[in-house]
CSV table of C-alpha atoms and ligand atoms in Angstrom, one decimal:
chain,number,residue,atom,x,y,z
C,182,MET,CA,85.1,167.1,111.3
C,183,ASN,CA,83.7,167.7,108.1
C,184,ASP,CA,83.9,165.6,105.3
C,185,ARG,CA,87.0,166.9,103.8
C,186,GLY,CA,88.9,166.2,107.2
C,187,TYR,CA,88.9,169.9,108.5
C,188,TYR,CA,88.2,170.8,111.9
C,189,ASP,CA,87.0,174.4,112.2
C,190,GLY,CA,89.1,175.3,109.6
C,191,PHE,CA,92.5,173.5,110.4
C,192,GLY,CA,93.2,170.4,108.5
C,193,GLY,CA,92.1,169.3,105.4
C,194,ALA,CA,94.4,167.7,102.7
C,195,PHE,CA,97.0,169.8,100.5
C,196,ILE,CA,98.4,166.9,98.0
C,197,PRO,CA,100.2,166.4,95.1
C,198,GLU,CA,98.0,165.5,92.3
C,199,VAL,CA,99.8,162.0,91.8
C,200,LEU,CA,98.9,161.2,95.6
C,201,VAL,CA,95.2,161.9,95.0
C,202,ALA,CA,94.3,158.5,93.9
C,203,THR,CA,96.1,156.9,96.7
C,204,PHE,CA,94.4,159.2,99.8
C,205,ASP,CA,90.9,158.6,98.0
C,206,GLU,CA,91.5,154.7,98.2
C,207,LEU,CA,93.0,155.0,102.1
C,208,VAL,CA,90.0,157.4,103.3
C,209,THR,CA,87.5,154.7,101.6
C,210,ALA,CA,89.4,152.0,103.5
C,211,PHE,CA,89.5,154.0,106.5
C,212,GLU,CA,85.9,154.7,106.4
C,213,ASP,CA,85.1,151.2,106.0
C,214,ALA,CA,87.1,149.8,108.7
C,215,ARG,CA,85.5,152.4,111.1
C,216,ARG,CA,81.9,151.2,109.9
C,217,ASP,CA,82.7,147.5,110.6
C,218,PRO,CA,82.6,146.7,114.4
C,219,SER,CA,84.4,143.7,113.7
C,220,PHE,CA,87.5,145.7,112.7
C,221,TRP,CA,87.7,147.3,116.0
C,222,GLN,CA,87.1,144.2,117.4
C,223,GLU,CA,90.2,142.6,115.8
C,224,TYR,CA,92.4,145.6,116.7
C,225,VAL,CA,91.4,145.3,120.8
C,226,ASP,CA,92.0,141.6,120.4
C,227,LEU,CA,95.1,142.4,118.8
C,228,MET,CA,96.0,144.6,121.1
C,229,SER,CA,95.1,142.5,124.0
C,230,THR,CA,97.5,139.6,123.0
C,231,TYR,CA,100.5,141.2,121.7
C,232,SER,CA,100.4,144.6,123.1
C,233,CYS,CA,99.4,144.9,126.8
C,234,ARG,CA,96.2,146.2,126.5
C,235,PRO,CA,94.1,147.5,128.5
C,236,THR,CA,97.4,149.4,130.2
C,237,PRO,CA,97.4,149.6,133.9
C,238,LEU,CA,95.9,153.0,136.0
C,239,THR,CA,98.4,153.2,138.2
C,240,PHE,CA,97.3,155.1,141.5
C,241,ALA,CA,100.7,157.2,142.4
C,242,GLU,CA,100.4,157.1,146.1
C,243,ASN,CA,103.5,158.5,147.1
C,244,LEU,CA,103.8,161.7,144.7
C,245,THR,CA,99.9,162.4,146.0
C,246,ARG,CA,101.3,162.7,149.8
C,247,HIS,CA,104.2,164.5,148.2
C,248,PHE,CA,102.5,167.0,146.8
C,249,GLY,CA,99.2,167.0,149.6
C,250,GLY,CA,96.5,167.4,146.8
C,251,ALA,CA,94.6,165.8,144.4
C,252,ARG,CA,95.2,162.3,143.8
C,253,ILE,CA,97.2,161.9,141.0
C,254,TYR,CA,96.9,158.6,138.6
C,255,ILE,CA,99.0,157.4,135.6
C,256,LYS,CA,98.0,155.6,132.8
C,257,ARG,CA,100.6,153.3,131.5
C,258,GLU,CA,101.2,153.8,127.8
C,259,ASP,CA,104.6,153.0,128.7
C,260,LEU,CA,103.8,149.3,129.5
C,261,ASN,CA,102.7,148.8,125.7
C,262,HIS,CA,104.8,146.7,123.3
C,263,THR,CA,107.6,148.9,122.5
C,264,GLY,CA,107.1,151.0,125.4
C,265,ALA,CA,105.2,153.9,124.0
C,266,HIS,CA,101.6,154.7,123.0
C,267,LYS,CA,102.8,154.6,119.3
C,268,ALA,CA,102.0,150.8,119.1
C,269,ASN,CA,98.6,151.7,119.3
C,270,ASN,CA,98.6,153.6,116.4
C,271,VAL,CA,101.0,151.2,114.2
C,272,MET,CA,99.5,148.0,114.8
C,273,GLY,CA,95.9,149.4,113.6
C,274,GLN,CA,97.3,151.0,110.8
C,275,GLY,CA,99.0,147.3,110.1
C,276,LEU,CA,95.6,145.7,110.3
C,277,LEU,CA,94.4,148.2,107.4
C,278,VAL,CA,97.5,147.6,105.1
C,279,ARG,CA,96.4,144.0,105.3
C,280,ARG,CA,93.0,144.9,104.8
C,281,MET,CA,94.3,147.2,102.0
C,282,GLY,CA,96.4,144.3,100.1
C,283,LYS,CA,99.9,146.2,100.4
C,284,THR,CA,103.2,145.0,101.2
C,285,ARG,CA,105.5,147.7,102.3
C,286,VAL,CA,105.3,150.4,104.7
C,287,ILE,CA,107.7,153.4,105.3
C,288,ALA,CA,107.2,155.7,108.1
C,289,GLU,CA,108.9,158.9,109.5
C,290,THR,CA,110.2,159.0,113.2
C,291,GLY,CA,111.6,161.7,115.5
C,292,ALA,CA,112.3,160.0,119.1
C,293,GLY,CA,112.5,156.7,117.2
C,294,GLN,CA,109.8,155.1,119.5
C,295,HIS,CA,107.4,155.6,116.2
C,296,GLY,CA,109.9,153.8,113.9
C,297,VAL,CA,110.5,150.9,116.4
C,298,ALA,CA,106.7,150.2,116.5
C,299,THR,CA,106.7,150.4,113.2
C,300,ALA,CA,109.4,148.1,112.1
C,301,THR,CA,108.1,145.7,114.9
C,302,MET,CA,104.3,145.7,113.4
C,303,ALA,CA,105.9,145.3,109.6
C,304,ALA,CA,108.2,142.1,111.2
C,305,LYS,CA,104.6,140.9,112.6
C,306,PHE,CA,102.7,141.7,109.8
C,307,GLY,CA,105.5,140.5,107.1
C,308,PHE,CA,105.6,144.0,105.4
C,309,ASP,CA,108.7,145.0,103.8
C,310,CYS,CA,109.7,148.9,105.8
C,311,THR,CA,111.8,151.4,105.4
C,312,ILE,CA,112.3,154.5,108.3
C,313,TYR,CA,112.9,158.0,107.7
C,314,MET,CA,114.6,159.8,110.7
C,315,GLY,CA,116.6,163.0,110.7
C,316,GLU,CA,120.2,162.5,111.1
C,317,VAL,CA,120.2,164.7,114.3
C,318,ASP,CA,118.0,162.2,115.8
C,319,VAL,CA,119.8,159.6,114.4
C,320,ASP,CA,122.4,160.4,116.9
C,321,ARG,CA,120.1,161.4,119.4
C,322,GLN,CA,118.6,158.1,119.6
C,323,ARG,CA,121.1,155.4,118.2
C,324,PRO,CA,119.8,152.5,120.4
C,325,ASN,CA,116.4,152.7,118.8
C,326,VAL,CA,118.1,152.5,115.6
C,327,PHE,CA,119.8,149.8,116.2
C,328,TRP,CA,116.6,148.0,117.1
C,329,MET,CA,114.7,149.3,113.9
C,330,GLU,CA,117.7,147.5,111.6
C,331,ARG,CA,117.3,144.5,114.0
C,332,LEU,CA,113.4,143.9,113.4
C,333,GLY,CA,114.6,144.2,109.6
C,334,ALA,CA,113.8,147.7,108.6
C,335,GLU,CA,116.2,149.9,106.6
C,336,VAL,CA,116.6,153.3,108.0
C,337,ILE,CA,117.5,156.1,106.3
C,338,PRO,CA,119.2,159.0,108.2
C,339,VAL,CA,117.7,162.6,106.8
C,340,LYS,CA,120.3,165.2,105.8
C,341,GLU,CA,118.1,167.8,104.2
C,342,GLY,CA,116.6,170.9,106.1
C,343,THR,CA,117.4,171.0,110.2
C,344,ARG,CA,117.6,166.9,110.5
C,345,ILE,CA,114.9,166.3,112.6
C,346,LEU,CA,111.6,165.0,112.7
C,347,LYS,CA,109.9,167.6,109.6
C,348,ASP,CA,112.8,166.6,107.1
C,349,ALA,CA,111.8,162.8,107.6
C,350,ILE,CA,108.2,163.6,107.0
C,351,ASN,CA,109.2,165.3,103.9
C,352,GLU,CA,111.3,162.5,103.1
C,353,ALA,CA,108.8,159.8,103.4
C,354,PHE,CA,106.1,161.8,101.3
C,355,ARG,CA,108.7,161.8,98.4
C,356,ASP,CA,109.0,157.9,98.7
C,357,TRP,CA,105.3,157.6,98.6
C,358,VAL,CA,104.9,159.7,95.3
C,359,THR,CA,107.1,157.3,93.7
C,360,ASN,CA,105.9,153.8,95.3
C,361,MET,CA,102.2,154.5,95.6
C,362,ASP,CA,101.1,151.0,94.4
C,363,ASN,CA,102.5,148.7,97.3
C,364,THR,CA,103.4,151.1,99.9
C,365,HIS,CA,101.0,152.5,102.7
C,366,TYR,CA,102.7,155.6,104.7
C,367,VAL,CA,102.5,154.9,108.6
C,368,LEU,CA,102.5,158.6,110.1
C,369,GLY,CA,103.1,158.4,113.6
C,370,THR,CA,100.9,161.0,114.9
C,371,ALA,CA,97.5,162.7,114.4
C,372,CYS,CA,99.4,165.5,111.8
C,373,GLY,CA,99.5,165.4,108.1
C,374,PRO,CA,96.6,165.2,105.2
C,375,HIS,CA,93.4,164.3,106.1
C,376,PRO,CA,92.6,161.1,106.8
C,377,PHE,CA,95.8,161.0,109.0
C,378,PRO,CA,94.5,163.2,111.8
C,379,ALA,CA,91.2,161.1,112.4
C,380,MET,CA,92.5,157.9,111.8
C,381,VAL,CA,95.5,158.2,114.0
C,382,SER,CA,93.6,159.9,116.7
C,383,TRP,CA,90.5,156.9,115.9
C,384,PHE,CA,93.1,154.3,117.0
C,385,GLN,CA,94.6,156.1,120.0
C,386,SER,CA,91.1,156.8,121.7
C,387,VAL,CA,91.3,153.5,123.0
C,388,ILE,CA,93.6,155.2,125.8
C,389,GLY,CA,90.9,157.5,126.5
C,390,GLN,CA,88.1,154.9,126.4
C,391,GLU,CA,90.1,152.5,129.2
C,392,ALA,CA,91.0,155.6,131.2
C,393,ARG,CA,87.4,157.0,131.8
C,394,ARG,CA,86.3,153.3,132.9
C,395,GLN,CA,89.1,153.0,134.9
C,396,ILE,CA,89.4,155.7,136.8
C,397,LEU,CA,85.4,155.5,137.3
C,398,GLU,CA,86.1,152.2,139.0
C,399,ARG,CA,88.8,153.5,141.0
C,400,GLU,CA,87.2,156.3,142.2
C,401,GLY,CA,83.4,156.3,141.5
C,402,ASN,CA,84.1,160.3,140.2
C,403,LEU,CA,85.4,161.7,136.7
C,404,PRO,CA,89.1,163.1,137.4
C,405,ALA,CA,89.0,167.2,137.6
C,406,ARG,CA,91.7,167.3,135.1
C,407,VAL,CA,93.8,165.2,132.5
C,408,TYR,CA,97.4,165.8,131.7
C,409,ALA,CA,99.5,165.0,128.3
C,410,CYS,CA,102.3,166.0,126.5
C,411,VAL,CA,102.1,167.0,123.0
C,412,GLY,CA,104.2,166.4,120.3
C,413,GLY,CA,102.0,166.0,117.1
C,414,GLY,CA,99.5,165.5,119.5
C,415,SER,CA,98.9,161.9,119.4
C,416,ASN,CA,98.8,160.7,122.8
C,417,ALA,CA,97.1,163.9,124.1
C,418,LEU,CA,94.1,163.2,121.7
C,419,GLY,CA,93.7,159.6,122.4
C,420,VAL,CA,93.2,160.4,126.2
C,421,PHE,CA,91.8,163.2,125.6
C,422,GLN,CA,88.7,162.0,123.6
C,423,GLY,CA,87.4,159.7,126.7
C,424,PHE,CA,86.6,162.8,128.5
C,425,LEU,CA,85.4,165.6,125.8
C,426,ASP,CA,82.0,165.2,126.5
C,427,ASP,CA,82.7,165.5,130.6
C,428,PRO,CA,83.0,168.3,132.5
C,429,VAL,CA,86.9,167.4,132.7
C,430,GLU,CA,89.7,169.9,132.1
C,431,LEU,CA,92.3,168.6,129.5
C,432,VAL,CA,95.3,170.2,129.7
C,433,GLY,CA,98.2,169.6,127.0
C,434,VAL,CA,101.7,170.8,127.4
C,435,GLU,CA,104.2,171.3,125.2
C,436,ALA,CA,108.1,171.3,125.2
C,437,GLY,CA,109.0,174.9,126.5
C,438,GLY,CA,112.8,174.0,126.1
C,439,GLU,CA,115.0,176.6,127.1
C,440,GLY,CA,112.0,178.9,128.0
C,441,LEU,CA,109.5,180.5,125.7
C,442,GLU,CA,111.7,183.6,125.6
C,443,SER,CA,114.5,182.2,124.8
C,444,GLY,CA,113.0,181.5,121.7
C,445,ARG,CA,114.7,177.8,121.7
C,446,HIS,CA,111.4,175.7,122.3
C,447,ALA,CA,108.4,173.2,120.3
C,448,SER,CA,105.5,175.2,121.5
C,449,ARG,CA,103.2,176.0,118.9
C,450,LEU,CA,99.7,176.8,120.9
C,451,CYS,CA,101.2,178.5,123.9
C,452,SER,CA,103.8,180.5,122.6
C,453,ARG,CA,103.7,183.8,120.3
C,454,ASP,CA,106.5,182.0,117.8
C,455,ALA,CA,103.5,180.2,115.8
C,456,GLY,CA,101.2,181.4,113.8
C,457,ILE,CA,98.4,179.6,111.3
C,458,GLY,CA,100.1,178.0,107.8
C,459,ILE,CA,100.1,175.2,105.3
C,460,ALA,CA,102.5,172.7,105.1
C,461,GLN,CA,103.5,169.1,104.9
C,462,GLY,CA,99.9,168.6,103.7
C,463,TYR,CA,97.7,170.6,106.1
C,464,LYS,CA,96.9,173.7,107.8
C,465,THR,CA,97.6,174.4,111.6
C,466,TYR,CA,99.5,176.4,113.8
C,467,PHE,CA,103.4,176.2,112.7
C,468,LEU,CA,106.0,177.3,114.5
C,469,GLN,CA,107.0,179.8,111.6
C,470,ASN,CA,108.7,183.5,110.9
C,471,ASP,CA,106.6,186.7,109.3
C,472,ASP,CA,107.9,185.6,106.2
C,473,GLY,CA,106.4,181.9,107.0
C,474,GLN,CA,109.8,180.4,107.1
C,475,MET,CA,109.5,177.3,109.5
C,476,ARG,CA,111.7,178.1,112.6
C,477,GLU,CA,114.4,176.0,114.3
C,478,THR,CA,112.9,173.8,117.1
C,479,HIS,CA,114.2,172.6,120.3
C,480,SER,CA,113.3,170.5,123.3
C,481,VAL,CA,115.5,168.1,125.8
C,482,ALA,CA,113.1,165.1,124.2
C,483,ALA,CA,113.1,164.3,120.5
C,484,GLY,CA,109.2,163.1,120.3
C,485,LEU,CA,108.3,166.9,121.0
C,486,ASP,CA,110.3,168.7,118.8
C,487,TYR,CA,108.1,169.1,115.8
C,488,VAL,CA,106.7,172.6,113.9
C,489,GLY,CA,103.4,171.6,113.2
C,490,VAL,CA,100.4,170.4,115.5
C,491,SER,CA,97.4,168.1,115.2
C,492,PRO,CA,94.8,170.4,113.3
C,493,MET,CA,92.2,169.2,115.8
C,494,LEU,CA,94.3,170.5,118.8
C,495,SER,CA,94.7,173.8,117.1
C,496,ALA,CA,90.9,174.0,116.8
C,497,PHE,CA,90.9,172.6,120.6
C,498,ARG,CA,93.2,175.7,121.4
C,499,GLU,CA,90.6,178.0,119.4
C,500,ASN,CA,87.3,176.9,120.9
C,501,GLY,CA,89.2,176.5,124.5
C,502,ARG,CA,88.1,172.7,125.1
C,503,VAL,CA,91.8,172.3,125.6
C,504,ARG,CA,94.2,174.3,127.4
C,505,PHE,CA,97.9,174.4,126.5
C,506,GLU,CA,100.9,175.0,128.5
C,507,ALA,CA,104.7,174.3,128.0
C,508,ALA,CA,107.3,173.0,130.7
C,509,THR,CA,110.6,173.7,129.9
C,510,ASP,CA,113.8,171.0,130.0
C,511,ARG,CA,114.8,171.7,133.8
C,512,GLU,CA,111.5,171.3,134.9
C,513,VAL,CA,111.0,167.8,133.0
C,514,ILE,CA,114.2,166.9,134.1
C,515,ASP,CA,113.3,167.7,138.1
C,516,ALA,CA,109.9,166.3,137.2
C,517,LEU,CA,111.5,162.8,135.8
C,518,SER,CA,113.7,162.8,138.9
C,519,LEU,CA,111.1,163.0,141.1
C,520,THR,CA,108.6,160.6,139.5
C,521,LEU,CA,111.3,157.8,139.3
C,522,ARG,CA,112.5,158.2,143.1
C,523,LYS,CA,108.6,158.3,144.5
C,524,GLU,CA,106.8,155.9,141.9
C,525,GLY,CA,109.6,153.5,140.6
C,526,VAL,CA,108.3,154.5,137.0
C,527,ILE,CA,110.3,155.9,134.7
C,528,PRO,CA,108.6,158.4,132.3
C,529,ALA,CA,109.7,159.2,128.6
C,530,LEU,CA,111.3,162.5,128.4
C,531,GLU,CA,108.5,163.6,126.5
C,532,SER,CA,105.7,162.3,128.8
C,533,ALA,CA,107.9,163.8,131.7
C,534,HIS,CA,106.1,167.3,130.2
C,535,ALA,CA,102.8,166.1,131.7
C,536,PHE,CA,104.0,165.3,134.8
C,537,VAL,CA,105.6,169.0,135.0
C,538,GLN,CA,102.0,170.7,135.1
C,539,ALA,CA,100.2,168.2,136.9
C,540,PHE,CA,102.9,168.5,139.6
C,541,LYS,CA,102.2,172.5,139.8
C,542,GLU,CA,98.4,172.1,140.0
C,543,ALA,CA,97.3,168.9,142.0
C,544,PRO,CA,98.4,170.7,145.2
C,545,SER,CA,96.0,173.4,144.5
C,546,LEU,CA,93.3,171.1,144.0
C,547,GLY,CA,91.3,169.4,146.8
C,548,THR,CA,92.3,166.0,148.5
C,549,GLY,CA,88.5,164.9,146.9
C,550,GLN,CA,89.6,165.2,143.5
C,551,CYS,CA,91.8,163.4,141.4
C,552,VAL,CA,93.7,163.9,138.3
C,553,VAL,CA,95.1,161.6,135.1
C,554,VAL,CA,98.4,162.0,133.8
C,555,ASN,CA,99.0,160.4,130.7
C,556,GLN,CA,102.4,158.2,130.9
C,557,SER,CA,103.0,158.0,126.7
C,558,GLY,CA,106.2,155.9,127.1
C,559,ARG,CA,108.9,154.9,128.9
C,560,GLY,CA,112.2,156.3,129.4
C,561,ASP,CA,114.6,153.6,129.0
C,562,LYS,CA,115.5,155.1,125.5
C,563,ASP,CA,116.7,158.4,127.2
C,564,ILE,CA,118.9,157.3,129.0
C,565,PHE,CA,122.1,158.9,127.3
C,566,THR,CA,120.0,162.3,127.5
C,567,ILE,CA,118.9,161.7,131.0
C,568,ALA,CA,122.7,160.3,132.2
C,569,ASP,CA,124.1,163.9,130.5
C,570,ALA,CA,121.2,166.0,132.7
C,571,PHE,CA,122.3,164.4,135.6
C,572,GLU,CA,126.0,165.0,134.8
C,573,ASP,CA,126.9,161.3,136.4
C,574,PRO,CA,130.2,160.7,136.4
C,575,ARG,CA,130.5,156.9,136.4
C,576,TRP,CA,128.3,156.8,133.5
C,577,ARG,CA,130.4,159.2,131.6
C,578,GLU,CA,133.3,156.9,132.8
C,579,PHE,CA,131.7,153.8,131.2
C,580,ILE,CA,130.8,155.4,127.8
C,581,VAL,CA,134.8,156.5,127.9
C,582,SER,CA,136.0,153.1,128.8
C,583,LYS,CA,133.3,151.4,126.1
C,584,ALA,CA,134.4,153.9,123.4
C,585,GLU,CA,138.0,152.8,124.3
C,586,SER,CA,137.1,149.3,124.1
C,587,TYR,CA,135.9,150.0,120.2
C,588,ARG,CA,138.7,152.0,119.3
C,589,ALA,CA,141.5,149.1,121.1
G,103,PLP,C1,107.4,158.8,124.5
G,103,PLP,C2,106.3,159.7,123.4
G,103,PLP,N1,105.5,160.5,124.1
G,103,PLP,C3,104.9,161.1,123.2
G,103,PLP,C4,105.3,162.0,121.8
G,103,PLP,C5,105.1,162.6,121.2
G,103,PLP,O1,103.7,162.3,119.9
G,103,PLP,P1,102.3,162.6,120.1
G,103,PLP,O2,102.0,164.0,120.4
G,103,PLP,O3,101.6,162.4,118.6
G,103,PLP,O4,101.8,161.5,121.2
G,103,PLP,C6,106.3,160.9,121.4
G,103,PLP,C7,106.9,160.8,120.1
G,103,PLP,O5,107.6,160.4,119.6
G,103,PLP,C8,107.1,159.8,122.2
G,103,PLP,O6,107.7,158.6,121.7
């Protein structure tokens, strides 16, 4: 990264004039914190007492036997407080907000995990909290909306545009412009203007640091491959950073939706529907048409349903350090089903994308090799989507009778 936040030409900070001073303040606060070893120690202490760090690395014994190739390990980010890797970023930013003396936080959310994590952080640190969420995602992820509100946050459904994550980000920026003095925008992924990609990926790097140490302790060797799903890119960058200088293949898995050829997907780095552009304050690959209009995205996983992607990952695509693949909705449901039954763990629909690719490749690796799959979150939040995908009639009956009991 250069000092203006560019990664081989991707990134930067394309922000309105009124936000320049706020961003300068944030860059300075972040750089000070990064240079201060006591800040990282404070962060690690907080995460080990309030969340579940270090998260375990689980040997997936039954899946390994089932596929018969490389030994499969799961990095258990689902065991974080609030159920996903999002906690790493928000608690880190919470410490930074306290250091900057601000009193209010705002955030965008897609799957709702980042919203719940931010509302939790705000409750713990005593900040006021407003969460922007596309109306479509509000409907898909109602349980998370319920928890955000119970945690004391105001949730504002965004009715603009396609009413998903990118629209929520736009609204959050609008709020920030009017409330810069007391407010910090807790961006949930490694996207947006500098310093967000650097800052979010720094907090998430704790995943890779732990995973590298844990796999070496367990196996005495590095893994052949590390797999992570890619929405904005924060969990992938988190785990990949632990292995960047190693001879380890890094594989990012995007949302293939109904198939790349269907046009109904959210793959920016391995489909032909994306191009380099500047939007939402940074330069990266966006899913856009030839006129630069953003395309509609689709994924069974709300958290992967985003038009842009971290500039750091765009750079890794160009220089070949990370390989990108896509998993379809159908493959994701199958992988989820297998992981549930073989290992008794419930990956989030987002995380199940990483499992799809690992399951495709593990059998062709040698039995002496191992791979790590980053399980970015837990799937409890997805119960409505998963139950629909499994077409479970008793679940349907339950929902209908519950709805009737409310109507009565
Ligand atoms: C469980 C989970 N995994 C992955 C993602 C994708 O985000 P990122 O690519 O920033 O890790 C999300 C986003 O909401 C999520 O909730």
